[in-house]
Amino acid sequence: MFQWKKLLTVGALCIASVMTLAGCGGQQAATSSSSSSSSASSSAAQTIKVGSAVDFAPFEFQDEGQAEYQGFDMDLIRAIAKEMGVEVEIQNIGFDGLIPALQAKTVDVLISGMTINDERKQNVTFSDPYYESGLTMVVREDEQNIKSFQDLKGHKVAVQIGTTSAKEVKKIEGVEVKEFNTPADCFMELKSGGADAVINDRPVNDYFITKSGQTGVKELEEKLTSENYGIAVAKDNTELAGKINAALKKLKENGEYDKIYAKWFGGAKK
Ligand code: GLN
């Protein structure tokens, strides 16, 4: 017999969960000038929508119990917006969903420790580089066999889906690649023994080990790549890219960039 009651209950649950998701969808109006006067003024400031995968400390993350997204990228984009005279609204989107969100115009800008590369340049326009990065590897502290990327053959390596790490690890012969949604998931896999190494961005590996006081793991010094981060806008939105570049240049000239850099990385950038 057809169970109408059951169907109704399931339907109601679906609607409820969709509403819950919409309610906690990680939207955050993070404005640098959110004083009441600016939004109430006759020429209300324009808001740019920013997409970021907020699980990449120290670039973008959210501490438990804290409403604001924080990190180097978050401070930088707020400073850029302030310079441009606009407000920002930051949306948390999974890393592999960022470029599709930009293409669908769900957001206007991406800042997410995103490496500038030719493949992405086919789909987005990048700002000037704003941070020099690269890939390193984290292994368990007692690891004896993996001392270099060349030793990875026959081992399981955890990487974040859609990243340069995922792309580069596939070039190393004989590696069993395991892809996860976030770096935190990759590190968990390493600690539990499901993977023998994690390849990820150097500053994020540094931060994971030094700042979050992780034990039982170590980062190897060898770098697999050198990479530059850029802020991405829609491919045809060169006007916005130009404005972002002008703001970035200003922040580098007036010392604001160095201040943000020192806050997160301790020390002025050379
Ligand atoms: N820099 C890497 C990339 O662009 C990883 C970025 C990230 O995970 N947020 O692929």
Coordinates of C-alpha atoms and ligand atoms in Angstrom, one line a residue, residues 52-56 59-60 73 95-96 98 111-117 120 126 133-135 160-167 181-183 200-201 204 227-230, ligand 1:
S52 CA 36.5 31.7 -0.6
A53 CA 37.1 28.2 0.7
V54 CA 37.3 29.1 4.3
D55 CA 39.4 26.1 5.5
F56 CA 42.9 27.2 4.6
F59 CA 44.7 32.6 4.6
E60 CA 41.0 32.0 5.3
D73 CA 43.3 36.8 2.4
F95 CA 37.6 25.0 -3.3
D96 CA 36.6 23.0 -6.4
L98 CA 34.9 28.4 -6.6
I111 CA 40.4 35.0 -3.0
S112 CA 41.3 31.6 -1.7
G113 CA 45.1 31.0 -1.8
M114 CA 44.4 30.3 -5.4
T115 CA 47.5 29.6 -7.6
I116 CA 47.8 31.5 -10.9
N117 CA 48.2 28.9 -13.6
R120 CA 42.7 28.5 -14.7
F126 CA 43.8 36.9 -12.3
S133 CA 53.8 30.0 -2.3
G134 CA 54.6 26.5 -3.3
L135 CA 54.0 22.9 -2.4
Q160 CA 42.8 18.5 -1.6
I161 CA 40.5 18.1 -4.6
G162 CA 40.8 20.6 -7.4
T163 CA 44.1 22.0 -6.2
T164 CA 47.6 22.3 -7.7
S165 CA 48.6 19.6 -5.2
A166 CA 46.1 17.2 -6.7
K167 CA 47.4 18.1 -10.2
N181 CA 37.5 18.2 0.3
T182 CA 39.7 20.1 2.8
P183 CA 43.3 20.1 4.0
N200 CA 49.7 20.9 0.3
D201 CA 50.7 24.6 0.2
V204 CA 49.4 26.2 5.2
E227 CA 53.5 29.2 -7.1
N228 CA 51.9 32.6 -6.9
Y229 CA 48.5 33.4 -5.6
G230 CA 46.2 35.7 -7.4
Ligands
GLN1 N1 47.2 27.0 -4.0 C1 46.5 25.8 -4.2 C2 45.7 25.9 -5.5 O1 45.4 27.0 -6.0 C3 45.5 25.4 -3.1 C4 44.5 26.4 -2.7 C5 43.5 26.0 -1.7 O2 43.4 24.9 -1.3 N2 42.8 27.0 -1.1 O3 45.3 24.9 -6.0

